[in-house]
mmCIF file of C-alpha atoms and ligand atoms in Angstrom:
data_model
loop_
_atom_site.group_PDB
_atom_site.id
_atom_site.type_symbol
_atom_site.label_atom_id
_atom_site.label_comp_id
_atom_site.label_asym_id
_atom_site.label_seq_id
_atom_site.Cartn_x
_atom_site.Cartn_y
_atom_site.Cartn_z
ATOM 1 C CA UNK A 26 -14.893 -19.653 -13.828
ATOM 2 C CA UNK A 27 -17.669 -17.150 -14.215
ATOM 3 C CA UNK A 28 -17.611 -13.545 -15.274
ATOM 4 C CA UNK A 29 -16.229 -12.536 -18.632
ATOM 5 C CA UNK A 30 -16.726 -13.297 -22.272
ATOM 6 C CA UNK A 31 -13.584 -14.513 -24.047
ATOM 7 C CA UNK A 32 -13.241 -11.030 -25.484
ATOM 8 C CA UNK A 33 -13.915 -8.978 -22.393
ATOM 9 C CA UNK A 34 -11.401 -6.190 -21.931
ATOM 10 C CA UNK A 35 -12.334 -4.892 -18.537
ATOM 11 C CA UNK A 36 -11.588 -5.886 -14.917
ATOM 12 C CA UNK A 37 -14.041 -5.880 -12.009
ATOM 13 C CA UNK A 38 -13.165 -5.433 -8.323
ATOM 14 C CA UNK A 39 -15.227 -8.187 -6.733
ATOM 15 C CA UNK A 40 -13.987 -8.651 -3.195
ATOM 16 C CA UNK A 41 -11.699 -7.214 -0.558
ATOM 17 C CA UNK A 42 -10.078 -8.420 2.600
ATOM 18 C CA UNK A 43 -7.555 -7.407 5.253
ATOM 19 C CA UNK A 44 -5.562 -8.705 8.172
ATOM 20 C CA UNK A 45 -4.115 -6.966 11.184
ATOM 21 C CA UNK A 46 -0.823 -7.367 12.970
ATOM 22 C CA UNK A 47 -1.188 -8.673 16.543
ATOM 23 C CA UNK A 48 0.077 -5.794 18.738
ATOM 24 C CA UNK A 49 -1.397 -2.298 19.112
ATOM 25 C CA UNK A 50 1.354 0.192 19.870
ATOM 26 C CA UNK A 51 0.277 3.585 21.242
ATOM 27 C CA UNK A 52 2.010 6.945 20.884
ATOM 28 C CA UNK A 53 2.529 6.818 24.634
ATOM 29 C CA UNK A 54 4.458 3.588 24.270
ATOM 30 C CA UNK A 55 6.724 5.158 21.647
ATOM 31 C CA UNK A 56 7.282 7.981 24.078
ATOM 32 C CA UNK A 57 8.823 5.382 26.438
ATOM 33 C CA UNK A 58 11.449 4.657 23.760
ATOM 34 C CA UNK A 59 12.168 8.031 22.031
ATOM 35 C CA UNK A 60 11.658 11.681 22.927
ATOM 36 C CA UNK A 61 8.234 12.335 21.478
ATOM 37 C CA UNK A 62 4.646 12.886 22.647
ATOM 38 C CA UNK A 63 1.140 11.811 21.724
ATOM 39 C CA UNK A 64 0.316 15.441 20.978
ATOM 40 C CA UNK A 65 3.211 15.846 18.520
ATOM 41 C CA UNK A 66 2.500 12.597 16.718
ATOM 42 C CA UNK A 67 -1.254 13.215 16.420
ATOM 43 C CA UNK A 68 -0.985 16.809 15.338
ATOM 44 C CA UNK A 69 1.784 16.205 12.779
ATOM 45 C CA UNK A 70 0.633 12.885 11.352
ATOM 46 C CA UNK A 71 -2.884 12.031 12.487
ATOM 47 C CA UNK A 72 -1.627 8.722 13.953
ATOM 48 C CA UNK A 73 -2.718 7.544 17.435
ATOM 49 C CA UNK A 74 -1.831 3.858 17.328
ATOM 50 C CA UNK A 75 -0.204 1.494 14.913
ATOM 51 C CA UNK A 76 -0.182 -2.290 14.609
ATOM 52 C CA UNK A 77 3.098 -4.231 14.919
ATOM 53 C CA UNK A 78 3.426 -7.930 14.210
ATOM 54 C CA UNK A 79 4.299 -10.304 17.045
ATOM 55 C CA UNK A 80 7.638 -12.000 16.612
ATOM 56 C CA UNK A 81 5.977 -15.217 15.422
ATOM 57 C CA UNK A 82 3.733 -13.509 12.828
ATOM 58 C CA UNK A 83 5.172 -13.832 9.374
ATOM 59 C CA UNK A 84 4.483 -11.533 6.406
ATOM 60 C CA UNK A 85 3.088 -14.451 4.441
ATOM 61 C CA UNK A 86 0.609 -15.262 7.280
ATOM 62 C CA UNK A 87 -0.767 -11.712 7.219
ATOM 63 C CA UNK A 88 -0.900 -11.748 3.414
ATOM 64 C CA UNK A 89 -2.661 -15.119 3.315
ATOM 65 C CA UNK A 90 -5.229 -14.014 5.904
ATOM 66 C CA UNK A 91 -6.034 -10.900 3.923
ATOM 67 C CA UNK A 92 -6.229 -12.896 0.695
ATOM 68 C CA UNK A 93 -8.493 -15.491 2.290
ATOM 69 C CA UNK A 94 -10.942 -12.850 3.435
ATOM 70 C CA UNK A 95 -11.050 -11.234 -0.020
ATOM 71 C CA UNK A 96 -11.785 -14.687 -1.556
ATOM 72 C CA UNK A 97 -14.554 -15.223 0.998
ATOM 73 C CA UNK A 98 -16.198 -11.905 0.135
ATOM 74 C CA UNK A 99 -15.914 -12.682 -3.561
ATOM 75 C CA UNK A 100 -17.342 -16.122 -3.011
ATOM 76 C CA UNK A 101 -14.463 -17.740 -4.999
ATOM 77 C CA UNK A 102 -12.618 -20.967 -4.336
ATOM 78 C CA UNK A 103 -8.863 -20.540 -4.107
ATOM 79 C CA UNK A 104 -8.250 -22.972 -6.991
ATOM 80 C CA UNK A 105 -10.226 -20.724 -9.364
ATOM 81 C CA UNK A 106 -7.402 -18.130 -9.168
ATOM 82 C CA UNK A 107 -4.947 -17.696 -12.044
ATOM 83 C CA UNK A 108 -2.704 -15.177 -10.306
ATOM 84 C CA UNK A 109 -1.592 -14.294 -6.803
ATOM 85 C CA UNK A 110 0.301 -11.045 -6.953
ATOM 86 C CA UNK A 111 1.922 -9.944 -3.660
ATOM 87 C CA UNK A 112 3.024 -6.324 -3.335
ATOM 88 C CA UNK A 113 5.623 -6.184 -0.580
ATOM 89 C CA UNK A 114 8.989 -4.724 0.326
ATOM 90 C CA UNK A 115 9.353 -7.004 3.328
ATOM 91 C CA UNK A 116 9.009 -10.616 2.143
ATOM 92 C CA UNK A 117 9.808 -13.480 4.463
ATOM 93 C CA UNK A 118 12.032 -14.785 1.703
ATOM 94 C CA UNK A 119 13.933 -12.513 -0.690
ATOM 95 C CA UNK A 120 13.225 -15.044 -3.460
ATOM 96 C CA UNK A 121 9.587 -14.189 -3.056
ATOM 97 C CA UNK A 122 6.798 -14.796 -0.508
ATOM 98 C CA UNK A 123 3.895 -14.982 -2.973
ATOM 99 C CA UNK A 124 4.399 -18.735 -3.550
ATOM 100 C CA UNK A 125 4.107 -19.386 0.210
ATOM 101 C CA UNK A 126 0.836 -17.356 0.175
ATOM 102 C CA UNK A 127 -0.402 -19.313 -2.852
ATOM 103 C CA UNK A 128 0.342 -22.571 -0.973
ATOM 104 C CA UNK A 129 -1.316 -21.373 2.266
ATOM 105 C CA UNK A 130 -4.461 -20.441 0.301
ATOM 106 C CA UNK A 131 -4.498 -23.627 -1.739
ATOM 107 C CA UNK A 132 -4.494 -21.645 -4.992
ATOM 108 C CA UNK A 133 -2.884 -24.484 -6.819
ATOM 109 C CA UNK A 134 -3.749 -23.249 -10.331
ATOM 110 C CA UNK A 135 -2.349 -19.735 -9.818
ATOM 111 C CA UNK A 136 1.068 -18.389 -10.709
ATOM 112 C CA UNK A 137 2.360 -16.363 -7.734
ATOM 113 C CA UNK A 138 5.059 -13.766 -7.577
ATOM 114 C CA UNK A 139 6.094 -10.607 -5.650
ATOM 115 C CA UNK A 140 6.142 -7.075 -6.889
ATOM 116 C CA UNK A 141 8.239 -4.513 -5.018
ATOM 117 C CA UNK A 142 7.499 -0.830 -5.247
ATOM 118 C CA UNK A 143 7.315 0.312 -1.642
ATOM 119 C CA UNK A 144 4.116 2.263 -0.800
ATOM 120 C CA UNK A 145 3.108 2.306 -4.477
ATOM 121 C CA UNK A 146 3.303 -1.460 -4.630
ATOM 122 C CA UNK A 147 -0.426 -2.200 -4.307
ATOM 123 C CA UNK A 148 -1.430 0.324 -7.006
ATOM 124 C CA UNK A 149 1.287 -0.903 -9.350
ATOM 125 C CA UNK A 150 0.241 -4.541 -8.682
ATOM 126 C CA UNK A 151 -3.435 -3.810 -9.315
ATOM 127 C CA UNK A 152 -2.557 -2.251 -12.649
ATOM 128 C CA UNK A 153 -0.159 -5.121 -13.496
ATOM 129 C CA UNK A 154 -2.737 -7.798 -12.644
ATOM 130 C CA UNK A 155 -5.335 -5.957 -14.759
ATOM 131 C CA UNK A 156 -3.115 -6.264 -17.822
ATOM 132 C CA UNK A 157 -3.138 -10.090 -17.576
ATOM 133 C CA UNK A 158 -6.949 -10.008 -17.299
ATOM 134 C CA UNK A 159 -7.485 -7.525 -20.084
ATOM 135 C CA UNK A 160 -5.497 -9.509 -22.595
ATOM 136 C CA UNK A 161 -7.573 -12.621 -21.834
ATOM 137 C CA UNK A 162 -4.468 -14.465 -20.597
ATOM 138 C CA UNK A 163 -6.033 -14.839 -17.155
ATOM 139 C CA UNK A 164 -9.499 -14.588 -15.607
ATOM 140 C CA UNK A 165 -9.090 -14.189 -11.858
ATOM 141 C CA UNK A 166 -6.411 -12.523 -9.798
ATOM 142 C CA UNK A 167 -5.823 -11.870 -6.113
ATOM 143 C CA UNK A 168 -3.800 -8.751 -5.508
ATOM 144 C CA UNK A 169 -2.388 -8.466 -2.019
ATOM 145 C CA UNK A 170 -0.549 -5.549 -0.453
ATOM 146 C CA UNK A 171 1.319 -6.541 2.727
ATOM 147 C CA UNK A 172 4.208 -5.073 4.674
ATOM 148 C CA UNK A 173 6.011 -5.498 7.968
ATOM 149 C CA UNK A 174 8.112 -2.373 8.089
ATOM 150 C CA UNK A 175 8.444 -2.911 11.868
ATOM 151 C CA UNK A 176 11.304 -5.298 10.987
ATOM 152 C CA UNK A 177 13.270 -2.462 9.394
ATOM 153 C CA UNK A 178 12.246 0.677 11.257
ATOM 154 C CA UNK A 179 14.952 2.266 13.425
ATOM 155 C CA UNK A 180 12.936 2.289 16.687
ATOM 156 C CA UNK A 181 15.371 4.836 18.121
ATOM 157 C CA UNK A 182 14.777 7.369 15.257
ATOM 158 C CA UNK A 183 11.810 9.486 16.352
ATOM 159 C CA UNK A 184 11.648 11.180 12.906
ATOM 160 C CA UNK A 185 10.529 7.915 11.255
ATOM 161 C CA UNK A 186 9.548 5.303 13.827
ATOM 162 C CA UNK A 187 6.255 7.060 14.737
ATOM 163 C CA UNK A 188 4.923 6.742 11.196
ATOM 164 C CA UNK A 189 4.972 3.062 10.340
ATOM 165 C CA UNK A 190 2.984 -0.027 11.122
ATOM 166 C CA UNK A 191 2.321 -3.553 9.736
ATOM 167 C CA UNK A 192 -0.710 -4.898 7.934
ATOM 168 C CA UNK A 193 -2.134 -6.553 4.830
ATOM 169 C CA UNK A 194 -5.067 -5.980 2.456
ATOM 170 C CA UNK A 195 -6.255 -7.721 -0.686
ATOM 171 C CA UNK A 196 -8.561 -7.280 -3.638
ATOM 172 C CA UNK A 197 -10.143 -10.025 -5.784
ATOM 173 C CA UNK A 198 -10.119 -8.979 -9.450
ATOM 174 C CA UNK A 199 -11.932 -10.620 -12.344
ATOM 175 C CA UNK A 200 -11.962 -10.161 -16.132
ATOM 176 C CA UNK A 201 -15.311 -8.509 -16.954
ATOM 177 C CA UNK A 202 -17.207 -6.672 -19.618
ATOM 178 C CA UNK A 203 -18.054 -4.113 -16.984
ATOM 179 C CA UNK A 204 -14.692 -2.264 -16.497
ATOM 180 C CA UNK A 205 -13.818 -1.187 -12.980
ATOM 181 C CA UNK A 206 -10.400 0.263 -13.884
ATOM 182 C CA UNK A 207 -11.336 3.404 -15.773
ATOM 183 C CA UNK A 208 -7.753 4.666 -16.162
ATOM 184 C CA UNK A 209 -4.385 4.751 -14.551
ATOM 185 C CA UNK A 210 -1.022 6.580 -14.575
ATOM 186 C CA UNK A 211 2.163 5.226 -13.022
ATOM 187 C CA UNK A 212 5.425 7.073 -12.522
ATOM 188 C CA UNK A 213 8.997 6.510 -11.232
ATOM 189 C CA UNK A 214 11.885 8.872 -10.622
ATOM 190 C CA UNK A 215 14.976 7.094 -9.355
ATOM 191 C CA UNK A 216 16.953 10.341 -9.538
ATOM 192 C CA UNK A 217 15.101 11.540 -6.435
ATOM 193 C CA UNK A 218 15.156 8.125 -4.737
ATOM 194 C CA UNK A 219 17.669 9.064 -2.023
ATOM 195 C CA UNK A 220 15.057 10.613 0.285
ATOM 196 C CA UNK A 221 13.523 7.258 1.379
ATOM 197 C CA UNK A 222 15.483 4.060 1.441
ATOM 198 C CA UNK A 223 15.840 0.671 3.024
ATOM 199 C CA UNK A 224 19.351 0.119 1.749
ATOM 200 C CA UNK A 225 21.524 -2.950 1.600
ATOM 201 C CA UNK A 226 24.347 -3.021 4.120
ATOM 202 C CA UNK A 227 27.678 -1.761 2.799
ATOM 203 C CA UNK A 228 30.133 -4.416 3.889
ATOM 204 C CA UNK A 229 32.232 -7.127 2.432
ATOM 205 C CA UNK A 230 33.881 -10.293 3.550
ATOM 206 C CA UNK A 231 36.621 -12.700 2.323
ATOM 207 C CA UNK A 232 35.518 -15.350 -0.136
ATOM 208 C CA UNK A 233 38.877 -16.897 -1.157
ATOM 209 C CA UNK A 234 42.580 -15.893 -1.078
ATOM 210 C CA UNK A 235 42.187 -13.276 -3.799
ATOM 211 C CA UNK A 236 38.398 -12.627 -3.777
ATOM 212 C CA UNK A 237 35.882 -10.916 -1.606
ATOM 213 C CA UNK A 238 32.146 -10.841 -1.719
ATOM 214 C CA UNK A 239 29.514 -8.377 -0.721
ATOM 215 C CA UNK A 240 27.551 -9.439 2.362
ATOM 216 C CA UNK A 241 23.745 -9.651 2.462
ATOM 217 C CA UNK A 242 21.512 -7.735 4.815
ATOM 218 C CA UNK A 243 19.813 -4.401 5.180
ATOM 219 C CA UNK A 244 20.164 -1.204 7.168
ATOM 220 C CA UNK A 245 17.102 0.337 8.846
ATOM 221 C CA UNK A 246 14.820 2.756 6.962
ATOM 222 C CA UNK A 247 16.420 6.109 6.174
ATOM 223 C CA UNK A 248 14.021 8.956 5.458
ATOM 224 C CA UNK A 249 14.093 12.730 4.820
ATOM 225 C CA UNK A 250 10.513 13.339 6.005
ATOM 226 C CA UNK A 251 10.267 16.880 4.805
ATOM 227 C CA UNK A 252 11.372 16.013 1.272
ATOM 228 C CA UNK A 253 9.029 13.033 1.083
ATOM 229 C CA UNK A 254 6.218 15.287 2.312
ATOM 230 C CA UNK A 255 6.964 17.911 -0.373
ATOM 231 C CA UNK A 256 7.125 15.187 -3.061
ATOM 232 C CA UNK A 257 3.748 13.797 -2.001
ATOM 233 C CA UNK A 258 1.842 17.086 -1.874
ATOM 234 C CA UNK A 259 3.279 18.101 -5.269
ATOM 235 C CA UNK A 260 3.036 14.849 -7.255
ATOM 236 C CA UNK A 261 -0.153 13.248 -5.928
ATOM 237 C CA UNK A 262 -2.474 16.132 -6.903
ATOM 238 C CA UNK A 263 -0.640 16.492 -10.208
ATOM 239 C CA UNK A 264 -0.986 12.811 -11.237
ATOM 240 C CA UNK A 265 -4.627 12.689 -10.090
ATOM 241 C CA UNK A 266 -5.437 15.857 -12.020
ATOM 242 C CA UNK A 267 -3.862 14.463 -15.153
ATOM 243 C CA UNK A 268 -5.761 11.214 -14.797
ATOM 244 C CA UNK A 269 -9.127 12.915 -14.190
ATOM 245 C CA UNK A 270 -8.619 15.060 -17.231
ATOM 246 C CA UNK A 271 -7.593 12.060 -19.353
ATOM 247 C CA UNK A 272 -10.722 10.147 -18.264
ATOM 248 C CA UNK A 273 -12.919 13.266 -18.546
ATOM 249 C CA UNK A 274 -14.078 12.850 -14.920
ATOM 250 C CA UNK A 275 -14.747 15.866 -12.760
ATOM 251 C CA UNK A 276 -13.739 15.802 -9.025
ATOM 252 C CA UNK A 277 -17.382 16.307 -7.932
ATOM 253 C CA UNK A 278 -18.354 12.905 -9.314
ATOM 254 C CA UNK A 279 -15.782 11.075 -7.160
ATOM 255 C CA UNK A 280 -17.413 9.173 -4.283
ATOM 256 C CA UNK A 281 -14.232 8.440 -2.346
ATOM 257 C CA UNK A 282 -10.631 9.521 -2.303
ATOM 258 C CA UNK A 283 -8.652 6.335 -1.693
ATOM 259 C CA UNK A 284 -5.088 7.496 -1.039
ATOM 260 C CA UNK A 285 -1.986 5.852 0.395
ATOM 261 C CA UNK A 286 -2.190 6.488 4.131
ATOM 262 C CA UNK A 287 1.066 8.297 4.991
ATOM 263 C CA UNK A 288 0.070 11.439 6.847
ATOM 264 C CA UNK A 289 -3.356 12.973 7.496
ATOM 265 C CA UNK A 290 -1.979 16.376 6.413
ATOM 266 C CA UNK A 291 -1.118 14.899 3.013
ATOM 267 C CA UNK A 292 -4.663 13.419 2.671
ATOM 268 C CA UNK A 293 -6.215 16.775 3.599
ATOM 269 C CA UNK A 294 -3.937 18.720 1.240
ATOM 270 C CA UNK A 295 -4.938 16.549 -1.720
ATOM 271 C CA UNK A 296 -8.646 16.765 -0.853
ATOM 272 C CA UNK A 297 -8.430 20.557 -0.576
ATOM 273 C CA UNK A 298 -6.649 20.804 -3.952
ATOM 274 C CA UNK A 299 -9.697 19.216 -5.622
ATOM 275 C CA UNK A 300 -12.294 20.766 -3.287
ATOM 276 C CA UNK A 301 -13.340 17.281 -2.259
ATOM 277 C CA UNK A 302 -15.101 17.379 1.142
ATOM 278 C CA UNK A 303 -13.101 15.780 3.970
ATOM 279 C CA UNK A 304 -15.999 13.341 4.544
ATOM 280 C CA UNK A 305 -15.094 11.704 1.187
ATOM 281 C CA UNK A 306 -11.527 11.073 2.160
ATOM 282 C CA UNK A 307 -11.000 7.512 3.370
ATOM 283 C CA UNK A 308 -8.648 7.514 6.366
ATOM 284 C CA UNK A 309 -7.690 4.921 8.941
ATOM 285 C CA UNK A 310 -4.290 6.401 9.719
ATOM 286 C CA UNK A 311 -5.270 7.035 13.304
ATOM 287 C CA UNK A 312 -5.330 3.313 13.985
ATOM 288 C CA UNK A 313 -2.784 1.815 11.573
ATOM 289 C CA UNK A 314 -0.192 4.467 10.626
ATOM 290 C CA UNK A 315 1.572 3.857 7.351
ATOM 291 C CA UNK A 316 1.502 0.184 6.466
ATOM 292 C CA UNK A 317 3.254 0.758 3.087
ATOM 293 C CA UNK A 318 1.864 -1.491 0.331
ATOM 294 C CA UNK A 319 -1.037 -2.484 2.628
ATOM 295 C CA UNK A 320 -2.593 0.933 3.209
ATOM 296 C CA UNK A 321 -4.797 1.204 0.126
ATOM 297 C CA UNK A 322 -6.454 -2.260 0.265
ATOM 298 C CA UNK A 323 -6.709 -2.048 4.099
ATOM 299 C CA UNK A 324 -8.636 1.218 4.058
ATOM 300 C CA UNK A 325 -10.682 0.058 1.053
ATOM 301 C CA UNK A 326 -11.691 -3.169 2.800
ATOM 302 C CA UNK A 327 -12.661 -1.273 5.952
ATOM 303 C CA UNK A 328 -14.836 1.107 3.956
ATOM 304 C CA UNK A 329 -16.477 -1.695 1.997
ATOM 305 C CA UNK A 330 -17.257 -3.630 5.228
ATOM 306 C CA UNK A 331 -18.545 -0.467 6.915
ATOM 307 C CA UNK A 332 -20.967 0.030 4.008
ATOM 308 C CA UNK A 333 -19.371 3.310 3.026
ATOM 309 C CA UNK A 334 -18.222 2.068 -0.390
ATOM 310 C CA UNK A 335 -21.197 0.759 -2.298
ATOM 311 C CA UNK A 336 -21.395 -1.081 -5.643
ATOM 312 C CA UNK A 337 -20.979 1.416 -8.462
ATOM 313 C CA UNK A 338 -19.037 3.965 -6.403
ATOM 314 C CA UNK A 339 -16.222 5.819 -8.102
ATOM 315 C CA UNK A 340 -12.857 5.819 -6.257
ATOM 316 C CA UNK A 341 -9.947 8.057 -7.062
ATOM 317 C CA UNK A 342 -6.836 6.295 -5.806
ATOM 318 C CA UNK A 343 -3.239 7.311 -5.534
ATOM 319 C CA UNK A 344 -0.156 5.550 -4.158
ATOM 320 C CA UNK A 345 3.239 7.114 -3.605
ATOM 321 C CA UNK A 346 6.476 6.401 -1.857
ATOM 322 C CA UNK A 347 10.034 5.189 -2.117
ATOM 323 C CA UNK A 348 11.669 4.855 -5.496
ATOM 324 C CA UNK A 349 10.458 7.472 -5.885
ATOM 325 C CA UNK A 350 7.324 5.980 -7.210
ATOM 326 C CA UNK A 351 3.795 7.193 -7.550
ATOM 327 C CA UNK A 352 0.651 6.737 -9.555
ATOM 328 C CA UNK A 353 -3.133 7.048 -9.686
ATOM 329 C CA UNK A 354 -6.063 4.861 -10.707
ATOM 330 C CA UNK A 355 -9.704 5.590 -11.197
ATOM 331 C CA UNK A 356 -11.710 2.605 -9.986
ATOM 332 C CA UNK A 357 -15.355 1.600 -9.852
ATOM 333 C CA UNK A 358 -16.160 -0.824 -7.025
ATOM 334 C CA UNK A 359 -18.367 -3.689 -8.160
ATOM 335 C CA UNK A 360 -18.449 -6.001 -5.141
ATOM 336 C CA UNK A 361 -19.640 -9.619 -5.038
ATOM 337 C CA UNK A 362 -22.584 -10.808 -7.120
HETATM 338 O O1 UT7 B 422 5.058 6.406 2.345
HETATM 339 C C1 UT7 B 422 5.870 7.531 2.471
HETATM 340 C C2 UT7 B 422 6.533 7.507 3.807
HETATM 341 N N1 UT7 B 422 6.983 8.713 4.356
HETATM 342 C C3 UT7 B 422 6.202 9.768 4.624
HETATM 343 O O2 UT7 B 422 5.061 9.804 4.336
HETATM 344 C C4 UT7 B 422 6.857 10.935 5.296
HETATM 345 C C5 UT7 B 422 6.276 12.285 4.904
HETATM 346 N N2 UT7 B 422 6.672 13.293 5.857
HETATM 347 C C6 UT7 B 422 5.958 13.515 6.991
HETATM 348 O O3 UT7 B 422 4.959 12.928 7.224
HETATM 349 C C7 UT7 B 422 6.461 14.583 7.894
HETATM 350 O O4 UT7 B 422 7.565 15.250 7.285
HETATM 351 C C8 UT7 B 422 6.938 14.059 9.275
HETATM 352 C C9 UT7 B 422 5.708 13.588 10.103
HETATM 353 C C10 UT7 B 422 7.910 12.889 9.114
HETATM 354 C C11 UT7 B 422 7.632 15.156 10.100
HETATM 355 O O5 UT7 B 422 6.733 16.260 10.239
HETATM 356 P P1 UT7 B 422 7.277 17.704 9.940
HETATM 357 O O6 UT7 B 422 6.178 18.674 10.213
HETATM 358 O O7 UT7 B 422 7.840 17.750 8.520
HETATM 359 O O8 UT7 B 422 8.394 17.898 11.037
HETATM 360 P P2 UT7 B 422 9.891 18.289 10.766
HETATM 361 O O9 UT7 B 422 10.698 17.153 10.202
HETATM 362 O O10 UT7 B 422 9.985 19.611 10.127
HETATM 363 O O11 UT7 B 422 10.383 18.475 12.277
HETATM 364 C C12 UT7 B 422 9.896 19.529 13.105
HETATM 365 C C13 UT7 B 422 10.494 19.400 14.518
HETATM 366 C C14 UT7 B 422 11.975 19.151 14.515
HETATM 367 O O12 UT7 B 422 12.513 19.828 15.629
HETATM 368 P P3 UT7 B 422 13.282 21.210 15.476
HETATM 369 O O13 UT7 B 422 14.454 20.963 14.536
HETATM 370 O O14 UT7 B 422 12.257 22.163 14.882
HETATM 371 O O15 UT7 B 422 13.681 21.536 16.845
HETATM 372 C C15 UT7 B 422 12.107 17.664 14.699
HETATM 373 O O16 UT7 B 422 13.368 17.318 15.352
HETATM 374 O O17 UT7 B 422 9.922 18.245 15.147
HETATM 375 C C16 UT7 B 422 10.957 17.395 15.613
HETATM 376 N N3 UT7 B 422 10.495 16.032 15.564
HETATM 377 C C17 UT7 B 422 9.791 15.454 16.549
HETATM 378 N N4 UT7 B 422 9.405 15.857 17.760
HETATM 379 C C18 UT7 B 422 8.730 15.054 18.532
HETATM 380 C C19 UT7 B 422 10.612 15.138 14.557
HETATM 381 N N5 UT7 B 422 10.028 13.968 14.870
HETATM 382 C C20 UT7 B 422 9.540 14.097 16.085
HETATM 383 C C21 UT7 B 422 8.796 13.297 16.952
HETATM 384 N N6 UT7 B 422 8.417 13.769 18.160
HETATM 385 N N7 UT7 B 422 8.453 12.036 16.636
#
């Protein structure tokens, strides 16, 4: 394995990849199901289409495809990986889908596990993987954000179904003397968690004569959109501001704002708060909607492959969502050697 000296304390972002769900669903199609319109959805969210997995497309397939494309960009063999970390709230298997991804990739030397933190999952996973690399315990990690919220969306609830889509994105991370994670802040507030949930079903069943058990299963997504919106426009600028101050970085030096893709109005509000020109705000909401843990690596990969993000560029990233959970990271893209 190439890259770092035994005492390196940094992490470098070397490669990115992504994978799309098979079906494109338009606003017009949603209008056939619920009372909504293309005009309402586009003006309130910025979303025109979203991707929805076909019934035979598993979460682990999407995640493995994204991971494979990040490995290809990095020029790494799968068996050089020490860690496969899968951020998801929608595993194929509640015991974890990362091992299935590890097997599909042939990453036989890597430990693989899931991390669940809704739409903050990728950011939290990136930071988590970086800790293993910084301590010298590991050298190479593949961090994947993948979600299939289409399995849990209430397709008859117009207040939430228009927002979400499926997808996967990945980043190849390596221990390095040249640090690409300049700083981070991560936050949780479970006391406010009731505004966005994918809750377990509340029902029980007989187990024996004098015992009952709680049944497994989940209800569809429940969301108070206005409260989530207020949370996002309050906390995302605050956590970014705190991080920029801590790292002594001024907003003008940021090349790209790499935010969780939830609503174009949220992206614009954050950019305006820091007087960052709209042209520096990465956005692919129009085509994908909110793919939860996948949004940040998906839009990152698109921008890298479009040639927007160049080696050395400074990225201010923030993820936020259910939990409530949120955080920010200041990243420098290195790219493949
Ligand atoms: O990762 C985090 C995931 N969640 C989010 O990011 C959600 C953040 N919140 C939002 O993005 C916005 O709050 C929404 C897009 C969900 C809603 O936009 P809004 O501007 O906050 O609309 P609203 O909830 O205040 O609703 C305004 C009106 C209501 O009608 P009345 O009561 O004024 O007659 C809604 O019933 O719009 C109605 N409405 C719709 N109309 C047509 C709500 N959803 C729809 C719809 N089509 N899909």
